[in-house]
Coordinates of C-alpha atoms in Angstrom, one line a residue:
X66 CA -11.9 12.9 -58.1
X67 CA -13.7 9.7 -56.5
X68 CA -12.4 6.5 -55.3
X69 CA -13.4 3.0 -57.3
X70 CA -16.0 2.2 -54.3
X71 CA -17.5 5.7 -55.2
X72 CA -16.4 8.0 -51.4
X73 CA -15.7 11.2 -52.5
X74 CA -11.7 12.2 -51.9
X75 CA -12.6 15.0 -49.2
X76 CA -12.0 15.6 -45.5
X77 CA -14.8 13.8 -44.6
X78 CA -14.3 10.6 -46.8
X79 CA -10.1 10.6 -45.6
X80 CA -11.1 11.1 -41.6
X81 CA -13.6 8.4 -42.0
X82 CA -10.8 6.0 -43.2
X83 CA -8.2 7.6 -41.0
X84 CA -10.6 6.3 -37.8
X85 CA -11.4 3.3 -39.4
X86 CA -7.8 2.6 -40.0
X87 CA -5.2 -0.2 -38.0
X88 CA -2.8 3.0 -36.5
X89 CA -5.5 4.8 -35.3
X90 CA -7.6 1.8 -33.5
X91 CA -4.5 0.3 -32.8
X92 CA -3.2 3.5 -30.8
X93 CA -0.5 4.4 -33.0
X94 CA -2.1 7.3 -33.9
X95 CA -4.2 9.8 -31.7
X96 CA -7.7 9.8 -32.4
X97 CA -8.0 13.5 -33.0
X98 CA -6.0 13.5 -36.4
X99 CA -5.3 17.3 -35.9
X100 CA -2.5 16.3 -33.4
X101 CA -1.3 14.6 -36.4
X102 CA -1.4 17.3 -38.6
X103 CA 0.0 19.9 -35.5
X104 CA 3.2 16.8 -35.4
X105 CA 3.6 17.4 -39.4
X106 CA 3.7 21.1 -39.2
X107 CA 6.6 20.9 -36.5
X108 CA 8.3 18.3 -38.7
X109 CA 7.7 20.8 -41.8
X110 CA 9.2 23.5 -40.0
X111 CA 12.2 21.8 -39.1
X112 CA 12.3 20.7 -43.1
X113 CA 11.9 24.4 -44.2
X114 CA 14.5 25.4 -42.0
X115 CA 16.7 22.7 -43.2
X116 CA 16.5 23.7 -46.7
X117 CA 16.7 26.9 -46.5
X118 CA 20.2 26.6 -44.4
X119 CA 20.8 23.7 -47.3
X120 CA 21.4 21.5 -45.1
X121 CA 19.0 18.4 -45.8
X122 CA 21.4 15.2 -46.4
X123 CA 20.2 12.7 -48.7
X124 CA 20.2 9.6 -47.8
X125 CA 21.1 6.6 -49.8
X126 CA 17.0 5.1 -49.3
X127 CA 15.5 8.2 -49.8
X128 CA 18.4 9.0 -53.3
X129 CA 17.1 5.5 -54.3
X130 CA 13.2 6.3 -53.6
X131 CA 14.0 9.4 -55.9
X132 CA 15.6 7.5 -58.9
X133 CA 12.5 5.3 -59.2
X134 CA 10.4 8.1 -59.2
X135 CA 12.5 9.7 -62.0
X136 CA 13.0 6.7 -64.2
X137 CA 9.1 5.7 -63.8
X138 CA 6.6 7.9 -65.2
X139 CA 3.6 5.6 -64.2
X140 CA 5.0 5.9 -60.2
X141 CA 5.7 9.7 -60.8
X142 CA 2.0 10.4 -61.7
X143 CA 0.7 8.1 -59.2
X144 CA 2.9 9.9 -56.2
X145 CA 2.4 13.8 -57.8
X146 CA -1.3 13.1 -57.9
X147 CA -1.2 11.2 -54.4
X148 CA 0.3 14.7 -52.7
X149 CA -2.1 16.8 -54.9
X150 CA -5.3 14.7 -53.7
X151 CA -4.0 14.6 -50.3
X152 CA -3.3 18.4 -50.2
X153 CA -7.4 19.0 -51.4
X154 CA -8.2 17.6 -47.5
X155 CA -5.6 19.7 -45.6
X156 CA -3.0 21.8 -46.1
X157 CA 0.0 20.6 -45.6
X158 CA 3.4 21.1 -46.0
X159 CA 4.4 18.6 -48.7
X160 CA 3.2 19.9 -51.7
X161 CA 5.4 17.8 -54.1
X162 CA 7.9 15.2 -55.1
X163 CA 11.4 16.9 -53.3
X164 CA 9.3 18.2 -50.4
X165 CA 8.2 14.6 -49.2
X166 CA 12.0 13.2 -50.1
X167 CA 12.9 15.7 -47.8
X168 CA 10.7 15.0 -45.0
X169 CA 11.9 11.3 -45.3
X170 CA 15.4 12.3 -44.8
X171 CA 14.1 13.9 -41.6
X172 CA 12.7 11.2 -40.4
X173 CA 15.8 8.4 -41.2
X174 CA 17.6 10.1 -38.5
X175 CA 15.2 10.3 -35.5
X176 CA 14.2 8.8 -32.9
X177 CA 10.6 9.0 -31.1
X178 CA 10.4 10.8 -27.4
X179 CA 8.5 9.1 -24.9
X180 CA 6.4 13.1 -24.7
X181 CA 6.1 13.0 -28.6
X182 CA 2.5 13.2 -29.9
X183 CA 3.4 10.7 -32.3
X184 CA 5.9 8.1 -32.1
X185 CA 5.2 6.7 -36.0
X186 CA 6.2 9.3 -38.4
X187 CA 5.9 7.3 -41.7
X188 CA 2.4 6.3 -40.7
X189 CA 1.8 10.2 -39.8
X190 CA 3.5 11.2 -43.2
X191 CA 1.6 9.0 -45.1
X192 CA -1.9 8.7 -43.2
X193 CA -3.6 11.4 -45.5
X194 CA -1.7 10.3 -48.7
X195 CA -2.9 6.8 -48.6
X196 CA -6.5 7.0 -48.1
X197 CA -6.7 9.2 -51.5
X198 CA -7.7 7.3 -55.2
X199 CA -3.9 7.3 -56.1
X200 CA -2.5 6.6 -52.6
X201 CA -4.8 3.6 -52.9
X202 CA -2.9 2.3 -55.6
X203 CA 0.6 3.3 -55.6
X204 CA 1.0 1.8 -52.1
X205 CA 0.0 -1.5 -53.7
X206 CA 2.6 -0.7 -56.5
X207 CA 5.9 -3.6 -55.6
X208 CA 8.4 -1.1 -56.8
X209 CA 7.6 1.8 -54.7
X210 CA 7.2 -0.7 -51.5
X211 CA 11.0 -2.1 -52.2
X212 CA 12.2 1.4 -52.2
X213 CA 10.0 2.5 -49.2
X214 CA 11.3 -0.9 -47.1
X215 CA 15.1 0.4 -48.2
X216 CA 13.7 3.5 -46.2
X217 CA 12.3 1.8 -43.3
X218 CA 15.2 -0.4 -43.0
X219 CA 18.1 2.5 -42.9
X220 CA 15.6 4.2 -40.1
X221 CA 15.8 1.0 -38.8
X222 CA 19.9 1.0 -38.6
X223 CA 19.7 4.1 -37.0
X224 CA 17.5 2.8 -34.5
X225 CA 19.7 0.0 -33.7
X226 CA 22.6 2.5 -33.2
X227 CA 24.1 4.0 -30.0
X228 CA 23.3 7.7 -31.5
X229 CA 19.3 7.1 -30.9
X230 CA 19.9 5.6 -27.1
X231 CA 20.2 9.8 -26.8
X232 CA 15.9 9.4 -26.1
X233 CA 16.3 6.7 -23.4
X234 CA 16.8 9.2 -20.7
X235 CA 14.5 9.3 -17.0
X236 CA 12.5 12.6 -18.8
X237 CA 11.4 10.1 -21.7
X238 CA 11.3 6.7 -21.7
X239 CA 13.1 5.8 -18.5
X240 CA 10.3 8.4 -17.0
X241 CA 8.2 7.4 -14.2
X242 CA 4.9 7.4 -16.2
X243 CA 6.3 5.5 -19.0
X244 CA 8.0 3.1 -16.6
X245 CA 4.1 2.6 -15.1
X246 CA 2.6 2.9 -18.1
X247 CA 4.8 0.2 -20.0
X248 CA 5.3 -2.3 -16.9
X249 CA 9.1 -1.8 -17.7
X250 CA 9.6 -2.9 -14.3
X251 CA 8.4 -6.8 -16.2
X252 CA 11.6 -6.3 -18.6
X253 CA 15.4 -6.3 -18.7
X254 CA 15.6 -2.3 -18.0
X255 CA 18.3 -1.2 -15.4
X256 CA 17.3 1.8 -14.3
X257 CA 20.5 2.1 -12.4
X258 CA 22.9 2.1 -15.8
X259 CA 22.4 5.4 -18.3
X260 CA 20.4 5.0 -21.4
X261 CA 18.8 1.3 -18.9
X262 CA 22.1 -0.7 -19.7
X263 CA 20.7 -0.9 -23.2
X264 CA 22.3 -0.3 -26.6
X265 CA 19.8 1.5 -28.7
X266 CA 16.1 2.7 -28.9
X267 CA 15.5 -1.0 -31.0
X268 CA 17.4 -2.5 -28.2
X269 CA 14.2 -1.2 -25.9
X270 CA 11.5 -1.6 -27.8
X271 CA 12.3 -5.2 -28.1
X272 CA 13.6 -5.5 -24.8
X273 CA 13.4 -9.0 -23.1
X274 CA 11.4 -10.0 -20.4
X275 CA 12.6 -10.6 -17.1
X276 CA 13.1 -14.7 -15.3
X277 CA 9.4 -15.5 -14.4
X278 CA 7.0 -12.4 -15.9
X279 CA 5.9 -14.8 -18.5
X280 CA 5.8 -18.1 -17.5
X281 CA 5.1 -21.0 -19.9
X282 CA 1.1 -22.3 -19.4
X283 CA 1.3 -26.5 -19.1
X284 CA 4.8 -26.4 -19.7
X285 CA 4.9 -30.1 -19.2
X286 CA 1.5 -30.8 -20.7
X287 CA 1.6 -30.7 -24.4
X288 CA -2.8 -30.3 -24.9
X289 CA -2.0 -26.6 -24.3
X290 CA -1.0 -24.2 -26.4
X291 CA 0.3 -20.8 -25.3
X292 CA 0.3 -17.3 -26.9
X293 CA 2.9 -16.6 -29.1
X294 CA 3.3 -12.8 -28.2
X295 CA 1.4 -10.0 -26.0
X296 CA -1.6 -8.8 -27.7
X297 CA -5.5 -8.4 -27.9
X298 CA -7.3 -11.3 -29.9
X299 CA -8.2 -10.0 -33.3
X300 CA -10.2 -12.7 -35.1
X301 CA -10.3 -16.4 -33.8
X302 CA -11.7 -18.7 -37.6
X303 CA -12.3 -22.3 -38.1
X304 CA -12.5 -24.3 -41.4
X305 CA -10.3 -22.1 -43.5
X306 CA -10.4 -21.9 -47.0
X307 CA -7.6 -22.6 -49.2
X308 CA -8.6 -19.1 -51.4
X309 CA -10.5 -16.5 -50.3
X310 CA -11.4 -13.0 -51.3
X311 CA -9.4 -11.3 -48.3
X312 CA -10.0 -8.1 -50.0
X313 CA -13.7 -7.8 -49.7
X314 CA -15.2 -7.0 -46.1
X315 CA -16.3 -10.6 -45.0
X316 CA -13.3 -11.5 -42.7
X317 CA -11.7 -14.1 -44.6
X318 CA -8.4 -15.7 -44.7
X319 CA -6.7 -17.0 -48.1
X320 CA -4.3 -20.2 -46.4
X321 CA -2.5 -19.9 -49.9
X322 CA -2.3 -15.8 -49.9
X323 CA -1.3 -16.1 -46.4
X324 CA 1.5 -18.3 -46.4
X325 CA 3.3 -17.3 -49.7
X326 CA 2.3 -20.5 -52.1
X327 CA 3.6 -22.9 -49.5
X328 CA 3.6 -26.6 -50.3
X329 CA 2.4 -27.4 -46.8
X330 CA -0.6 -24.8 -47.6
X331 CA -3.3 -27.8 -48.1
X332 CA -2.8 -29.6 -45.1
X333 CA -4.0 -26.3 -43.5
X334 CA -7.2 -26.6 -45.6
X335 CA -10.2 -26.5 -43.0
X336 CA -8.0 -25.7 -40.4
X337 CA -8.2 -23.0 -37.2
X338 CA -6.7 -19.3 -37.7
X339 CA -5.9 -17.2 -34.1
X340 CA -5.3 -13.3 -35.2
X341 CA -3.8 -10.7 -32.6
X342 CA -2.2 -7.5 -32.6
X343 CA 0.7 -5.6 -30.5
X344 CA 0.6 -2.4 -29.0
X345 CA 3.4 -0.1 -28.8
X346 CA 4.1 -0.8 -25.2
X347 CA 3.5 -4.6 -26.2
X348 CA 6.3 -7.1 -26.0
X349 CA 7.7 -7.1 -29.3
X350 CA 9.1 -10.9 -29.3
X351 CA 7.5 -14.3 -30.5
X352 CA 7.6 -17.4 -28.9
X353 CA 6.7 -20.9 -30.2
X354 CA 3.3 -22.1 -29.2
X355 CA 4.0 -25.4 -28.7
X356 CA 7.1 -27.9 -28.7
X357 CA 8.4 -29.3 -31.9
X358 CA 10.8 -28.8 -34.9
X359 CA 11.1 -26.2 -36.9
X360 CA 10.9 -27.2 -40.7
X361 CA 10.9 -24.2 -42.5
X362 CA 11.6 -20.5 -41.7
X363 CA 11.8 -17.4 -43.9
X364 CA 10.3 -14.2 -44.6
X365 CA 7.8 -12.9 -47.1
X366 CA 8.8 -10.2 -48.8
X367 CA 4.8 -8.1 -48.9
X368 CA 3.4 -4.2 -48.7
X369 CA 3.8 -1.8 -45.7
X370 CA 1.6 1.1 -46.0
X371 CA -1.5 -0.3 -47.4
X372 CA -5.3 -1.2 -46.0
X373 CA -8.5 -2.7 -47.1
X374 CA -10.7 0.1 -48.6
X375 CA -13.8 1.0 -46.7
X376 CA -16.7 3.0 -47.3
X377 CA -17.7 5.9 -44.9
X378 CA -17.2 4.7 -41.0
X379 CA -17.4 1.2 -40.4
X380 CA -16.9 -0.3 -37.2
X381 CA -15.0 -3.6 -38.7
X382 CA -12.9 -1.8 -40.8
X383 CA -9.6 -2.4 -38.5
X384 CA -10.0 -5.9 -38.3
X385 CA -11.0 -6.4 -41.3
X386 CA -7.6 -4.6 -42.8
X387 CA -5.7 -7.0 -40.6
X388 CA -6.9 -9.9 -42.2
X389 CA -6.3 -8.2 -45.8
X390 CA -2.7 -7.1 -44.1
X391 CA -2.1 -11.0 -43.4
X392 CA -2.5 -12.3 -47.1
X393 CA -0.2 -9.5 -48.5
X394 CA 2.2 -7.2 -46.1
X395 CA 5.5 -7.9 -45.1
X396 CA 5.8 -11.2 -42.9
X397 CA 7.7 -14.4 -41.5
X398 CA 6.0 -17.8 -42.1
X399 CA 7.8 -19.9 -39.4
X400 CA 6.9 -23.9 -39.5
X401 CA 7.0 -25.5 -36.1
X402 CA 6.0 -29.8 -36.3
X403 CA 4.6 -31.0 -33.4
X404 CA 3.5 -34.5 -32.5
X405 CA -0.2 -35.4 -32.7
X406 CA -3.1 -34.2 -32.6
X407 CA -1.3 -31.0 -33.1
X408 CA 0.7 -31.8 -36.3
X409 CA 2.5 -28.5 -38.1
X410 CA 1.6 -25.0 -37.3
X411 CA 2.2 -22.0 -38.5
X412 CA 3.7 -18.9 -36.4
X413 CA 3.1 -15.7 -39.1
X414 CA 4.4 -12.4 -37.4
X415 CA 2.7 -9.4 -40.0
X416 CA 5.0 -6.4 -40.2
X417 CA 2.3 -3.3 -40.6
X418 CA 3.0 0.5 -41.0
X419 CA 6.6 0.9 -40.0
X420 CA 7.6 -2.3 -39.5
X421 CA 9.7 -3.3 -41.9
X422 CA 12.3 -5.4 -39.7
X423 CA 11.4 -8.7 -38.8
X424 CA 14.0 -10.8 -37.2
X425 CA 14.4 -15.0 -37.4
X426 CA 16.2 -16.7 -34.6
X427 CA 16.0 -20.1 -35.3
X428 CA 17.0 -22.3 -38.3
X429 CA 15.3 -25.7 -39.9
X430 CA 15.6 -28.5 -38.1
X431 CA 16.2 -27.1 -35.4
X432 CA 13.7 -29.0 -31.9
X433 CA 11.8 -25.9 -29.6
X434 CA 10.2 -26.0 -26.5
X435 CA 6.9 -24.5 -25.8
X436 CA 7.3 -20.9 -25.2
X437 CA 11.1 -20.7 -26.4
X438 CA 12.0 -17.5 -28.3
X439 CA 11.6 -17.9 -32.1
X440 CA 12.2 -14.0 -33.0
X441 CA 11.2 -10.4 -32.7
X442 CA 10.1 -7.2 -34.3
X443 CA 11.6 -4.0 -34.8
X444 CA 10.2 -0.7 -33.9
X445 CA 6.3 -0.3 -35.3
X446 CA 3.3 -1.6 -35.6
X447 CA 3.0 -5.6 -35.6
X448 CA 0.1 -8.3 -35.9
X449 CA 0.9 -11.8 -35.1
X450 CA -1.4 -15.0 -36.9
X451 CA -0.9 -18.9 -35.9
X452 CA -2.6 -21.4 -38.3
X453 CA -3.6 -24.5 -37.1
X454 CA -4.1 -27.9 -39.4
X455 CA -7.7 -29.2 -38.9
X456 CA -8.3 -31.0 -36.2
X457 CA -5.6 -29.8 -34.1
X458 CA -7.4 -27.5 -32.0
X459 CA -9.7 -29.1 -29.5
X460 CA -11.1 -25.6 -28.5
X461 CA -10.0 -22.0 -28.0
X462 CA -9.6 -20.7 -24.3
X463 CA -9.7 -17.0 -25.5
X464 CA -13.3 -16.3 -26.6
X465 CA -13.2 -14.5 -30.2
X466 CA -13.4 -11.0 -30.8
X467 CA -16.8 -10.4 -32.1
X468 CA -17.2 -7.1 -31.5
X469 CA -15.2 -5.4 -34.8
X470 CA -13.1 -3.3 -32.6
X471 CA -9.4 -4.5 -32.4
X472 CA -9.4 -2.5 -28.5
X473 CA -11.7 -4.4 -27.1
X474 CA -10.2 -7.8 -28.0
X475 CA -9.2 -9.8 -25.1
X476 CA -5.4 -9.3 -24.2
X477 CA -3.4 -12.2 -23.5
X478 CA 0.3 -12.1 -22.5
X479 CA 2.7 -14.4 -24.3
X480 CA 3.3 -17.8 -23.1
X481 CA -0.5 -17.9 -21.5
X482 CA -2.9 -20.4 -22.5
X483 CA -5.0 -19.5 -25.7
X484 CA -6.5 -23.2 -26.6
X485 CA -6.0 -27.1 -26.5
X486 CA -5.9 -30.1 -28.0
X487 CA -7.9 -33.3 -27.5

């Protein structure tokens, strides 16, 4: 069995992919993928156990996932040869259709421990699957992503409910070293109330920040424009293309891929794109970069599990995936008009891996300060792009990440200064 670009579908081929890939470089997944595979035999176990006591409940996302698989024979193949393809590389537990339905019941009920080995169980489930010749293209296949967003979104309910607070406890993450470790002591945590004072696990992760740990750069001078979220740079590019091949290694952004056929897409023609992406520990909320109105705001329905293809090891291969990720995963295209030289700009949060929430708080029309809230993400992995018409950038105060590896990308904390106008 082979890929298109000719890699071999062995061990060697799928751990070269699995380091080149976004959760791995990004730090949502260990480098050593045999902790992921030691997190996936615990989770099997607990599955086995679970049928055997009959016991597994099947949940209306994951009874929904199954009825597409049933009533499409071209998704059935794809998926029974994905699990067969992934199980010539390792051994695992899922070794057909009801066994991985069953370990994504598991997983719509739980909530990450601060002392987990892996905190993104989807992305853990699926790393192996999705770097195989059929992974590669049912993860690309619309259906199957509807069905696997229903997933993500019901996990996502459950994270937003009081029953998964039950992991925001001073031996996980109210602990000491997560409370260093995440700067919690930045963010609206009371470490004198149970569970913080806070409602759920999704009430943490996107926690707010406290009066003062992010001040707005220039608030009062409107040449400078400020970082919509924490993150490390990614990929800083002038003189955009309207259309681009964002699927071939080259780093290139589409404007009309990436912002969903937008009528306002041309004006962005030769324009400035800023790329970064968010940690787990990261501040998980976007701010407006600079003061105007909001004309437009909706999100993009786009893929979840899916990354550029790369032969063998290659350096770029992360950030080059996160500029694929921007023309066709799950996003928010948020249009903010400011007055000149800066003109309309483009605030594109990039769900990734289990992301699947992204959540608007403003409305059209409605006027923004610089550095004023204009949303937030979920629990998972995130990527944030702002496109800039041409001209509107005078120069960028971050230098660019030229190095191909997303970690060493400078990190810049929300509301800091990132580049100016003339």
């Amino acid at each position: 069995m082979t890929h298109s670009n000719g890699n071999q579908c062995t061990e060697q081929a799928i751990e070269a992919r699995y380091q080149n890939s976004f959760a791995r470089s990004a730090g949502y997944l260990p480098p050593d993928r045999a902790v992921v595979h030691a997190w996936l035999d615990e989770l099997g176990g607990y599955v086995e156990r679970q049928q055997t006591q009959g016991a597994i409940v099947r949940h209306n996302s994951v009874a929904e996932l199954a009825r597409l698989i049933d009533r499409d024979p071209v998704v059935r193949m794809y998926v029974s040869l994905m699990i067969e393809q992934a199980l010539e590389s390792w051994k695992g537990r899922v070794r057909d259709i009801p066994g991985l339905l069953d370990h994504l019941d598991a997983i719509v009920t739980w909530a990450p421990r601060y002392t987990d080995k892996i905190h993104f169980p989807m992305s853990a489930l699926f790393v192996d699957m999705m770097y195989t010749p059929a992974g590669e293209v049912i993860f690309r296949n619309r259906d199957l992503n509807r069905a696997l967003v229903g997933i993500l979104r019901e996990w996502c309910t459950y994270l937003d409910s009081p029953a998964s607070r039950e992991v925001l406890t001073t031996d996980q993450w109210l602990s000491a070293d997560a409370r260093k470790e995440l700067k919690l002591d930045d963010f609206e945590v009371d470490f004198t109330q149970p569970y913080g004072g806070l409602a759920s696990f999704n009430d943490f992760f996107h926690r707010e920040v406290r009066p003062g740990k992010r001040p707005v750069a220039g608030s009062t001078d409107p040449k400078v424009i400020v970082a919509p979220n924490d993150g490390r740079v990614v990929k800083i590019q002038g003189n955009v293309r309207r259309t681009d091949e964002f699927w071939v290694k080259g780093q290139r952004y589409s404007l009309y891929d990436m912002l969903d056929g937008s009528d306002l897409t041309d004006g962005f023609v030769g324009g400035d794109v800023y790329q970064s992406f968010l940690s787990g520990g990261d501040y998980h909320r976007w701010h407006t970069p600079v003061s105007g109105t909001v004309i437009s705001a909706r999100v993009v329905e786009g893929l979840t599990f899916t990354e550029l293809e790369s032969a063998g090891h290659d350096e770029d291969a992360g950030v080059q995936s996160q500029i694929y990720e921007a023309s066709v995963n799950a996003r928010a295209l948020i249009f903010v008009k400011s007055p000149d030289p800066v003109g309309i700009v483009c605030v594109m949060p990039i769900g990734i891996t289990e992301i699947s929430s992204l959540t608007i708080g403003v409305t059209p029309g409605q006027h923004v300060d610089k550095g004023d809230e204009l949303g937030y993400f979920s629990y998972g992995g995130s990527s944030m792009v702002l496109v800039f018409q041409p001209g509107a950038v005078a120069a960028f105060d971050v230098p660019d990440n030229t190095t191909g590896d997303m970690e060493k990308g400078q990190w810049c904390a929300v509301n800091s200064q990132i580049a100016h106008t003339r």
